Amino acid sequence: MPIRLRVDGLAASRGEDPIFREVCLVLDAGGALLVTGRNGTGKSTFLRTLAGLHPADSGTILLEGVTDPTAPVRESLQYLGHRNAMKRDLTVAENLVFWARFSGQAGDPAKDGDAALEAVGLGGLGHLPFGYLSAGQQRRAALARLLVAHRPVWLMDEPTAALDTASERMVEALIARHRATGGIVIAATHQALDVPGAQTLTMSGFAVPT
Amino acid sequence: MMALYLRDLKLATRAGGGALTGILFFMAVVAVVPFGLGPDLKLLAQVGPAMLWIGALLASLLGLDRLFQAEREDGALDVMLMQETPLVLTVFVKCLAHWTASGLPLVLVSPLLGLFLNMEPTAIFATMLTLLAGTPAITLIGAMGAAVAVALPRGGLLVSILVLPLVIPVLIFGVSAAYAAVEDPAPFLPPFMILTAITLFFAVIGPAAAAVALRASSE
């Protein structure tokens, strides 16, 4: 059964200040949403609210079509935040194998890790400590985490931060591939990412949409 | 879960990990005691178990604040909070790995340090046994403090102060069991059983409380 993400009347605040109100959206399998807006308008907060990492004031987030409908939605999401969630002292491959195992991914994590590194253009660098990589390479390694620990919905916060133009194309290809297999992608970005058929959500700060 | 345990062990033993810091601190504290007290062998033997316990207690508190802070700083905590694995279990496994890397070595070097303090073999063995039963409780209690202070940039001292009142019972029963083994009228078993009970109690309460605090701190 294809999945469908349904967000209804979502609202969140930071302290006393409302960040967004009454956000409603429906994303079908293969759908994508680009969240845009200036700095400080709440793109990250929106993604963190969806991920269950920031409390919502009101509203519901539902994921239809998953095997266990009673499980919290956050378990079907894969969140790529500003920070890469990788340990500097471990090698890239060790980091990926850990996340694959920890996320309960079936299969051979070492082989999946190599394939994922190949897909993000870091093939053959798995033996290096994560801290040795450049900022752009670290970001690409973090993207590889999304591939080794499969979740149907990707939440990406500035996925192309620190990436060069060629790597931006690579991110677009990853997004397209994930959507082609029935996944959903929600990305907050400043860069003009080419995501065909994507809905857009423009965050405008404290203005309440009517 | 095995993956998390092994990863944390690897991190603790590689460069920048805290495993060695605790042992060196423990050795430094215990090694200076004979110099401070002077060459009175009888006195040294008398304060031995207490000194070992105080040294081990302070050394265990040393690296505790990094338990969750390191995960938060690189964003790994966010991903852990979203997993299907219950957070309580994740916290428990992290505590277990932390104890294996920094608590267990303290237990293992304590006999050597006991020799510095002119302790009898029975006293050394009893102290080692009580440390083995008691140090996990320090880690588990410390996890609660570490989780509460996870968002604070300089939480280290705060964690120690939050945790200290709760670990005092561990110290009291640990030391009294160690003394009971060498001083005849006092029975060894009751304080040792209470010490074990404290550890088991916090094995349940500690991870649960830490998990609640971590969820609340992610806002």
GROMACS .gro file of C-alpha atoms in nm:
model
  429
    1MET     CA    1   0.000   0.000   0.000
    2PRO     CA    2   0.152   0.338  -0.095
    3ILE     CA    3   0.213   0.576   0.188
    4ARG     CA    4   0.060   0.917   0.235
    5LEU     CA    5   0.172   1.187   0.475
    6ARG     CA    6  -0.107   1.405   0.604
    7VAL     CA    7  -0.038   1.715   0.814
    8ASP     CA    8  -0.334   1.899   0.950
    9GLY     CA    9  -0.343   2.237   1.127
   10LEU     CA   10   0.011   2.211   1.253
   11ALA     CA   11   0.135   2.495   1.473
   12ALA     CA   12   0.449   2.545   1.678
   13SER     CA   13   0.615   2.815   1.884
   14ARG     CA   14   0.955   2.895   2.021
   15GLY     CA   15   0.900   3.016   2.373
   16GLU     CA   16   0.619   3.271   2.347
   17ASP     CA   17   0.665   3.347   1.978
   18PRO     CA   18   0.453   3.159   1.728
   19ILE     CA   19   0.666   3.028   1.440
   20PHE     CA   20   0.396   2.891   1.213
   21ARG     CA   21   0.022   2.830   1.235
   22GLU     CA   22  -0.229   2.611   1.055
   23VAL     CA   23   0.003   2.430   0.817
   24CYS     CA   24  -0.194   2.172   0.621
   25LEU     CA   25  -0.049   1.950   0.354
   26VAL     CA   26  -0.089   1.609   0.195
   27LEU     CA   27   0.201   1.429   0.034
   28ASP     CA   28   0.143   1.109  -0.159
   29ALA     CA   29   0.403   0.842  -0.218
   30GLY     CA   30   0.664   0.988  -0.451
   31GLY     CA   31   0.577   1.339  -0.347
   32ALA     CA   32   0.814   1.613  -0.244
   33LEU     CA   33   0.791   1.938  -0.054
   34LEU     CA   34   1.041   2.221  -0.066
   35VAL     CA   35   1.034   2.448   0.236
   36THR     CA   36   1.174   2.789   0.154
   37GLY     CA   37   1.195   3.120   0.330
   38ARG     CA   38   1.448   3.360   0.471
   39ASN     CA   39   1.677   3.285   0.765
   40GLY     CA   40   1.496   3.261   1.094
   41THR     CA   41   1.150   3.209   0.951
   42GLY     CA   42   1.116   2.862   1.100
   43LYS     CA   43   1.216   2.615   0.828
   44SER     CA   44   1.424   2.408   1.068
   45THR     CA   45   1.161   2.432   1.341
   46PHE     CA   46   0.902   2.305   1.094
   47LEU     CA   47   1.115   2.002   1.008
   48ARG     CA   48   1.197   1.935   1.374
   49THR     CA   49   0.827   1.956   1.459
   50LEU     CA   50   0.748   1.699   1.191
   51ALA     CA   51   1.028   1.481   1.330
   52GLY     CA   52   0.879   1.500   1.679
   53LEU     CA   53   1.188   1.675   1.810
   54HIS     CA   54   1.005   2.001   1.876
   55PRO     CA   55   0.665   2.005   2.047
   56ALA     CA   56   0.371   2.104   1.829
   57ASP     CA   57   0.120   2.344   1.981
   58SER     CA   58  -0.164   2.184   1.791
   59GLY     CA   59  -0.233   1.982   1.480
   60THR     CA   60  -0.179   1.625   1.373
   61ILE     CA   61   0.080   1.444   1.166
   62LEU     CA   62  -0.037   1.116   1.018
   63LEU     CA   63   0.138   0.865   0.799
   64GLU     CA   64  -0.104   0.633   0.623
   65GLY     CA   65  -0.011   0.305   0.464
   66VAL     CA   66   0.265   0.196   0.703
   67THR     CA   67   0.267  -0.155   0.845
   68ASP     CA   68   0.204  -0.047   1.205
   69PRO     CA   69  -0.035   0.251   1.217
   70THR     CA   70  -0.010   0.284   1.597
   71ALA     CA   71   0.365   0.346   1.592
   72PRO     CA   72   0.473   0.710   1.630
   73VAL     CA   73   0.524   0.878   1.292
   74ARG     CA   74   0.881   0.975   1.383
   75GLU     CA   75   0.988   0.611   1.350
   76SER     CA   76   0.915   0.622   0.977
   77LEU     CA   77   1.113   0.941   0.926
   78GLN     CA   78   1.478   0.991   0.856
   79TYR     CA   79   1.603   1.328   0.971
   80LEU     CA   80   1.913   1.495   0.830
   81GLY     CA   81   1.970   1.803   1.039
   82HIS     CA   82   2.233   2.075   1.026
   83ARG     CA   83   2.466   1.847   1.210
   84ASN     CA   84   2.579   1.529   1.048
   85ALA     CA   85   2.523   1.278   1.332
   86MET     CA   86   2.858   1.113   1.264
   87LYS     CA   87   3.147   1.056   1.503
   88ARG     CA   88   3.474   1.220   1.407
   89ASP     CA   89   3.688   0.947   1.565
   90LEU     CA   90   3.521   0.659   1.384
   91THR     CA   91   3.580   0.582   1.020
   92VAL     CA   92   3.310   0.671   0.768
   93ALA     CA   93   3.231   0.302   0.717
   94GLU     CA   94   3.205   0.237   1.092
   95ASN     CA   95   2.967   0.530   1.127
   96LEU     CA   96   2.743   0.401   0.849
   97VAL     CA   97   2.747   0.041   0.973
   98PHE     CA   98   2.652   0.163   1.317
   99TRP     CA   99   2.352   0.363   1.192
  100ALA     CA  100   2.238   0.075   0.971
  101ARG     CA  101   2.250  -0.171   1.263
  102PHE     CA  102   2.105   0.075   1.513
  103SER     CA  103   1.813   0.152   1.282
  104GLY     CA  104   1.737  -0.218   1.261
  105GLN     CA  105   1.821  -0.241   0.892
  106ALA     CA  106   1.826  -0.594   0.760
  107GLY     CA  107   2.096  -0.712   0.522
  108ASP     CA  108   2.471  -0.672   0.522
  109PRO     CA  109   2.549  -0.326   0.662
  110ALA     CA  110   2.911  -0.323   0.542
  111LYS     CA  111   2.810  -0.389   0.182
  112ASP     CA  112   2.520  -0.141   0.197
  113GLY     CA  113   2.759   0.116   0.341
  114ASP     CA  114   3.001   0.075   0.051
  115ALA     CA  115   2.717   0.102  -0.200
  116ALA     CA  116   2.583   0.415  -0.029
  117LEU     CA  117   2.928   0.576  -0.028
  118GLU     CA  118   2.958   0.494  -0.397
  119ALA     CA  119   2.621   0.663  -0.456
  120VAL     CA  120   2.728   0.986  -0.286
  121GLY     CA  121   3.062   0.990  -0.464
  122LEU     CA  122   3.280   0.887  -0.171
  123GLY     CA  123   3.363   0.537  -0.295
  124GLY     CA  124   3.685   0.405  -0.145
  125LEU     CA  125   3.697   0.662   0.138
  126GLY     CA  126   3.518   0.441   0.392
  127HIS     CA  127   3.838   0.361   0.580
  128LEU     CA  128   3.912   0.727   0.667
  129PRO     CA  129   3.809   0.874   1.002
  130PHE     CA  130   3.508   1.099   0.952
  131GLY     CA  131   3.700   1.393   1.101
  132TYR     CA  132   3.957   1.377   0.818
  133LEU     CA  133   3.700   1.460   0.550
  134SER     CA  134   3.633   1.810   0.423
  135ALA     CA  135   3.305   1.982   0.514
  136GLY     CA  136   3.147   1.892   0.180
  137GLN     CA  137   3.261   1.531   0.202
  138GLN     CA  138   3.125   1.508   0.556
  139ARG     CA  139   2.790   1.630   0.432
  140ARG     CA  140   2.792   1.369   0.157
  141ALA     CA  141   2.877   1.097   0.409
  142ALA     CA  142   2.583   1.216   0.619
  143LEU     CA  143   2.360   1.181   0.311
  144ALA     CA  144   2.483   0.823   0.279
  145ARG     CA  145   2.325   0.758   0.618
  146LEU     CA  146   1.982   0.812   0.460
  147LEU     CA  147   2.062   0.533   0.216
  148VAL     CA  148   2.185   0.272   0.464
  149ALA     CA  149   1.902   0.317   0.713
  150HIS     CA  150   1.594   0.311   0.498
  151ARG     CA  151   1.290   0.512   0.608
  152PRO     CA  152   1.002   0.607   0.376
  153VAL     CA  153   1.006   0.981   0.456
  154TRP     CA  154   1.319   1.195   0.440
  155LEU     CA  155   1.337   1.525   0.625
  156MET     CA  156   1.637   1.717   0.496
  157ASP     CA  157   1.749   2.043   0.652
  158GLU     CA  158   1.973   2.228   0.406
  159PRO     CA  159   2.096   1.906   0.243
  160THR     CA  160   2.323   2.095   0.008
  161ALA     CA  161   2.501   2.303   0.272
  162ALA     CA  162   2.877   2.303   0.197
  163LEU     CA  163   2.826   2.107  -0.127
  164ASP     CA  164   2.961   2.202  -0.470
  165THR     CA  165   2.741   2.227  -0.780
  166ALA     CA  166   2.815   1.872  -0.895
  167SER     CA  167   2.718   1.738  -0.555
  168GLU     CA  168   2.397   1.938  -0.563
  169ARG     CA  169   2.307   1.745  -0.882
  170MET     CA  170   2.394   1.427  -0.690
  171VAL     CA  171   2.151   1.527  -0.410
  172GLU     CA  172   1.880   1.590  -0.671
  173ALA     CA  173   1.946   1.244  -0.813
  174LEU     CA  174   1.922   1.085  -0.465
  175ILE     CA  175   1.593   1.265  -0.403
  176ALA     CA  176   1.459   1.153  -0.741
  177ARG     CA  177   1.563   0.793  -0.673
  178HIS     CA  178   1.401   0.793  -0.331
  179ARG     CA  179   1.078   0.934  -0.477
  180ALA     CA  180   1.081   0.679  -0.758
  181THR     CA  181   1.075   0.399  -0.500
  182GLY     CA  182   0.765   0.545  -0.336
  183GLY     CA  183   0.933   0.762  -0.075
  184ILE     CA  184   0.848   1.115   0.033
  185VAL     CA  185   1.104   1.394   0.060
  186ILE     CA  186   1.065   1.715   0.256
  187ALA     CA  187   1.361   1.949   0.217
  188ALA     CA  188   1.429   2.293   0.358
  189THR     CA  189   1.669   2.479   0.136
  190HIS     CA  190   1.805   2.813   0.015
  191GLN     CA  191   1.958   2.674  -0.301
  192ALA     CA  192   1.741   2.629  -0.604
  193LEU     CA  193   1.708   2.251  -0.597
  194ASP     CA  194   1.559   2.101  -0.910
  195VAL     CA  195   1.289   1.873  -0.772
  196PRO     CA  196   1.027   1.820  -1.045
  197GLY     CA  197   0.667   1.832  -0.935
  198ALA     CA  198   0.746   1.938  -0.581
  199GLN     CA  199   0.502   2.136  -0.371
  200THR     CA  200   0.647   2.442  -0.202
  201LEU     CA  201   0.589   2.589   0.139
  202THR     CA  202   0.719   2.940   0.192
  203MET     CA  203   0.780   3.027   0.553
  204SER     CA  204   0.713   3.393   0.618
  205GLY     CA  205   0.793   3.433   0.984
  206PHE     CA  206   0.516   3.544   1.217
  207ALA     CA  207   0.260   3.625   0.949
  208VAL     CA  208  -0.043   3.403   0.996
  209PRO     CA  209  -0.181   3.263   0.670
  210THR     CA  210  -0.552   3.328   0.642
  211MET     CA  211   2.184  -0.255   2.058
  212MET     CA  212   2.509  -0.448   2.042
  213ALA     CA  213   2.611  -0.201   1.771
  214LEU     CA  214   2.563   0.094   2.008
  215TYR     CA  215   2.757  -0.081   2.286
  216LEU     CA  216   3.050  -0.159   2.058
  217ARG     CA  217   3.050   0.188   1.907
  218ASP     CA  218   3.064   0.357   2.247
  219LEU     CA  219   3.346   0.126   2.358
  220LYS     CA  220   3.540   0.210   2.043
  221LEU     CA  221   3.485   0.582   2.096
  222ALA     CA  222   3.597   0.559   2.458
  223THR     CA  223   3.919   0.379   2.375
  224ARG     CA  224   4.020   0.587   2.073
  225ALA     CA  225   4.193   0.923   2.087
  226GLY     CA  226   3.984   1.178   2.268
  227GLY     CA  227   3.788   0.913   2.457
  228GLY     CA  228   3.764   0.946   2.831
  229ALA     CA  229   3.856   0.592   2.936
  230LEU     CA  230   4.216   0.662   3.031
  231THR     CA  231   4.146   0.998   3.197
  232GLY     CA  232   3.947   0.835   3.476
  233ILE     CA  233   4.211   0.574   3.553
  234LEU     CA  234   4.492   0.832   3.560
  235PHE     CA  235   4.287   1.058   3.786
  236PHE     CA  236   4.212   0.764   4.018
  237MET     CA  237   4.581   0.671   4.036
  238ALA     CA  238   4.683   1.033   4.096
  239VAL     CA  239   4.437   1.075   4.384
  240VAL     CA  240   4.532   0.751   4.556
  241ALA     CA  241   4.905   0.785   4.490
  242VAL     CA  242   4.930   1.121   4.667
  243VAL     CA  243   4.752   0.999   4.982
  244PRO     CA  244   5.061   0.827   5.134
  245PHE     CA  245   5.261   1.144   5.079
  246GLY     CA  246   4.996   1.355   5.245
  247LEU     CA  247   4.940   1.129   5.545
  248GLY     CA  248   5.303   1.046   5.606
  249PRO     CA  249   5.472   0.705   5.649
  250ASP     CA  250   5.235   0.568   5.911
  251LEU     CA  251   5.162   0.222   5.770
  252LYS     CA  252   4.890   0.143   6.022
  253LEU     CA  253   4.704   0.464   5.948
  254LEU     CA  254   4.733   0.404   5.573
  255ALA     CA  255   4.587   0.057   5.603
  256GLN     CA  256   4.304   0.202   5.808
  257VAL     CA  257   4.202   0.473   5.562
  258GLY     CA  258   4.276   0.252   5.258
  259PRO     CA  259   3.925   0.132   5.165
  260ALA     CA  260   3.777   0.479   5.213
  261MET     CA  261   4.047   0.642   5.000
  262LEU     CA  262   3.999   0.389   4.721
  263TRP     CA  263   3.626   0.449   4.726
  264ILE     CA  264   3.652   0.829   4.726
  265GLY     CA  265   3.907   0.812   4.444
  266ALA     CA  266   3.691   0.580   4.237
  267LEU     CA  267   3.380   0.792   4.302
  268LEU     CA  268   3.546   1.114   4.185
  269ALA     CA  269   3.707   0.942   3.887
  270SER     CA  270   3.369   0.800   3.775
  271LEU     CA  271   3.209   1.142   3.792
  272LEU     CA  272   3.481   1.286   3.571
  273GLY     CA  273   3.364   1.185   3.224
  274LEU     CA  274   2.994   1.151   3.293
  275ASP     CA  275   2.883   1.489   3.159
  276ARG     CA  276   2.995   1.390   2.807
  277LEU     CA  277   2.768   1.082   2.807
  278PHE     CA  278   2.488   1.254   2.612
  279GLN     CA  279   2.642   1.591   2.538
  280ALA     CA  280   2.875   1.447   2.275
  281GLU     CA  281   2.576   1.284   2.105
  282ARG     CA  282   2.382   1.607   2.110
  283GLU     CA  283   2.663   1.817   1.969
  284ASP     CA  284   2.701   1.612   1.652
  285GLY     CA  285   2.328   1.560   1.605
  286ALA     CA  286   2.328   1.187   1.676
  287LEU     CA  287   2.093   1.236   1.972
  288ASP     CA  288   1.819   1.363   1.737
  289VAL     CA  289   1.841   1.047   1.531
  290MET     CA  290   1.845   0.828   1.843
  291LEU     CA  291   1.531   1.000   1.974
  292MET     CA  292   1.347   0.905   1.654
  293GLN     CA  293   1.422   0.533   1.657
  294GLU     CA  294   1.185   0.249   1.718
  295THR     CA  295   1.418   0.123   1.991
  296PRO     CA  296   1.286   0.248   2.326
  297LEU     CA  297   1.495   0.541   2.445
  298VAL     CA  298   1.523   0.380   2.789
  299LEU     CA  299   1.705   0.087   2.635
  300THR     CA  300   1.937   0.315   2.438
  301VAL     CA  301   2.025   0.503   2.756
  302PHE     CA  302   2.081   0.180   2.948
  303VAL     CA  303   2.315   0.043   2.682
  304LYS     CA  304   2.506   0.370   2.674
  305CYS     CA  305   2.546   0.353   3.053
  306LEU     CA  306   2.664  -0.006   3.028
  307ALA     CA  307   2.924   0.086   2.766
  308HIS     CA  308   3.033   0.387   2.971
  309TRP     CA  309   3.077   0.170   3.278
  310THR     CA  310   3.268  -0.097   3.085
  311ALA     CA  311   3.504   0.166   2.948
  312SER     CA  312   3.554   0.383   3.254
  313GLY     CA  313   3.414   0.206   3.564
  314LEU     CA  314   3.545  -0.145   3.517
  315PRO     CA  315   3.908  -0.034   3.467
  316LEU     CA  316   3.889   0.147   3.803
  317VAL     CA  317   3.779  -0.177   3.967
  318LEU     CA  318   4.063  -0.363   3.798
  319VAL     CA  319   4.339  -0.122   3.903
  320SER     CA  320   4.212  -0.089   4.261
  321PRO     CA  321   4.414  -0.392   4.393
  322LEU     CA  322   4.735  -0.231   4.271
  323LEU     CA  323   4.646   0.095   4.439
  324GLY     CA  324   4.550  -0.098   4.752
  325LEU     CA  325   4.913  -0.209   4.776
  326PHE     CA  326   5.020   0.157   4.779
  327LEU     CA  327   4.807   0.199   5.088
  328ASN     CA  328   4.946  -0.103   5.274
  329MET     CA  329   4.609  -0.281   5.275
  330GLU     CA  330   4.575  -0.649   5.367
  331PRO     CA  331   4.474  -0.893   5.093
  332THR     CA  332   4.129  -0.940   5.248
  333ALA     CA  333   4.067  -0.566   5.255
  334ILE     CA  334   4.189  -0.527   4.898
  335PHE     CA  335   3.964  -0.805   4.778
  336ALA     CA  336   3.662  -0.672   4.970
  337THR     CA  337   3.713  -0.321   4.837
  338MET     CA  338   3.741  -0.452   4.484
  339LEU     CA  339   3.421  -0.650   4.526
  340THR     CA  340   3.230  -0.352   4.664
  341LEU     CA  341   3.362  -0.131   4.384
  342LEU     CA  342   3.245  -0.388   4.131
  343ALA     CA  343   2.896  -0.381   4.282
  344GLY     CA  344   2.884  -0.007   4.346
  345THR     CA  345   3.041   0.173   4.048
  346PRO     CA  346   2.758   0.081   3.807
  347ALA     CA  347   2.522   0.271   4.037
  348ILE     CA  348   2.741   0.583   4.005
  349THR     CA  349   2.720   0.564   3.625
  350LEU     CA  350   2.343   0.507   3.629
  351ILE     CA  351   2.281   0.794   3.870
  352GLY     CA  352   2.518   1.009   3.671
  353ALA     CA  353   2.320   0.940   3.353
  354MET     CA  354   2.023   1.122   3.509
  355GLY     CA  355   2.239   1.426   3.583
  356ALA     CA  356   2.401   1.411   3.240
  357ALA     CA  357   2.061   1.401   3.071
  358VAL     CA  358   1.931   1.696   3.270
  359ALA     CA  359   2.239   1.905   3.189
  360VAL     CA  360   2.269   1.789   2.828
  361ALA     CA  361   2.179   2.126   2.676
  362LEU     CA  362   2.408   2.330   2.899
  363PRO     CA  363   2.741   2.429   2.746
  364ARG     CA  364   2.939   2.386   3.069
  365GLY     CA  365   2.737   2.120   3.239
  366GLY     CA  366   3.031   1.925   3.381
  367LEU     CA  367   3.043   2.076   3.726
  368LEU     CA  368   2.664   2.095   3.746
  369VAL     CA  369   2.636   1.724   3.673
  370SER     CA  370   2.879   1.642   3.954
  371ILE     CA  371   2.690   1.862   4.200
  372LEU     CA  372   2.348   1.726   4.098
  373VAL     CA  373   2.470   1.371   4.125
  374LEU     CA  374   2.679   1.393   4.440
  375PRO     CA  375   2.394   1.380   4.698
  376LEU     CA  376   2.251   1.073   4.528
  377VAL     CA  377   2.579   0.883   4.521
  378ILE     CA  378   2.654   0.945   4.891
  379PRO     CA  379   2.456   0.630   4.993
  380VAL     CA  380   2.661   0.428   4.745
  381LEU     CA  381   2.978   0.556   4.909
  382ILE     CA  382   2.851   0.492   5.262
  383PHE     CA  383   2.745   0.133   5.203
  384GLY     CA  384   3.043   0.057   4.980
  385VAL     CA  385   3.292   0.171   5.240
  386SER     CA  386   3.110   0.012   5.533
  387ALA     CA  387   3.095  -0.324   5.353
  388ALA     CA  388   3.467  -0.301   5.274
  389TYR     CA  389   3.547  -0.225   5.640
  390ALA     CA  390   3.316  -0.497   5.764
  391ALA     CA  391   3.525  -0.754   5.578
  392VAL     CA  392   3.833  -0.672   5.786
  393GLU     CA  393   3.689  -0.562   6.121
  394ASP     CA  394   3.548  -0.858   6.298
  395PRO     CA  395   3.225  -0.769   6.479
  396ALA     CA  396   3.064  -0.594   6.182
  397PRO     CA  397   2.886  -0.823   5.935
  398PHE     CA  398   2.985  -0.789   5.567
  399LEU     CA  399   2.668  -0.908   5.402
  400PRO     CA  400   2.400  -0.651   5.505
  401PRO     CA  401   2.580  -0.339   5.374
  402PHE     CA  402   2.691  -0.526   5.065
  403MET     CA  403   2.334  -0.637   4.992
  404ILE     CA  404   2.209  -0.279   5.031
  405LEU     CA  405   2.485  -0.162   4.794
  406THR     CA  406   2.375  -0.418   4.535
  407ALA     CA  407   2.013  -0.316   4.588
  408ILE     CA  408   2.102   0.049   4.521
  409THR     CA  409   2.268  -0.051   4.195
  410LEU     CA  410   1.968  -0.257   4.085
  411PHE     CA  411   1.728   0.018   4.189
  412PHE     CA  412   1.908   0.276   3.979
  413ALA     CA  413   1.941   0.034   3.689
  414VAL     CA  414   1.563   0.076   3.662
  415ILE     CA  415   1.513   0.439   3.771
  416GLY     CA  416   1.826   0.588   3.611
  417PRO     CA  417   1.763   0.512   3.242
  418ALA     CA  418   1.391   0.590   3.273
  419ALA     CA  419   1.456   0.930   3.431
  420ALA     CA  420   1.734   1.008   3.184
  421ALA     CA  421   1.509   0.918   2.890
  422VAL     CA  422   1.239   1.156   3.013
  423ALA     CA  423   1.494   1.435   3.057
  424LEU     CA  424   1.639   1.377   2.709
  425ARG     CA  425   1.297   1.393   2.546
  426ALA     CA  426   1.223   1.717   2.726
  427SER     CA  427   1.559   1.868   2.632
  428SER     CA  428   1.518   1.813   2.260
  429GLU     CA  429   1.286   2.112   2.229
   0.00000   0.00000   0.00000
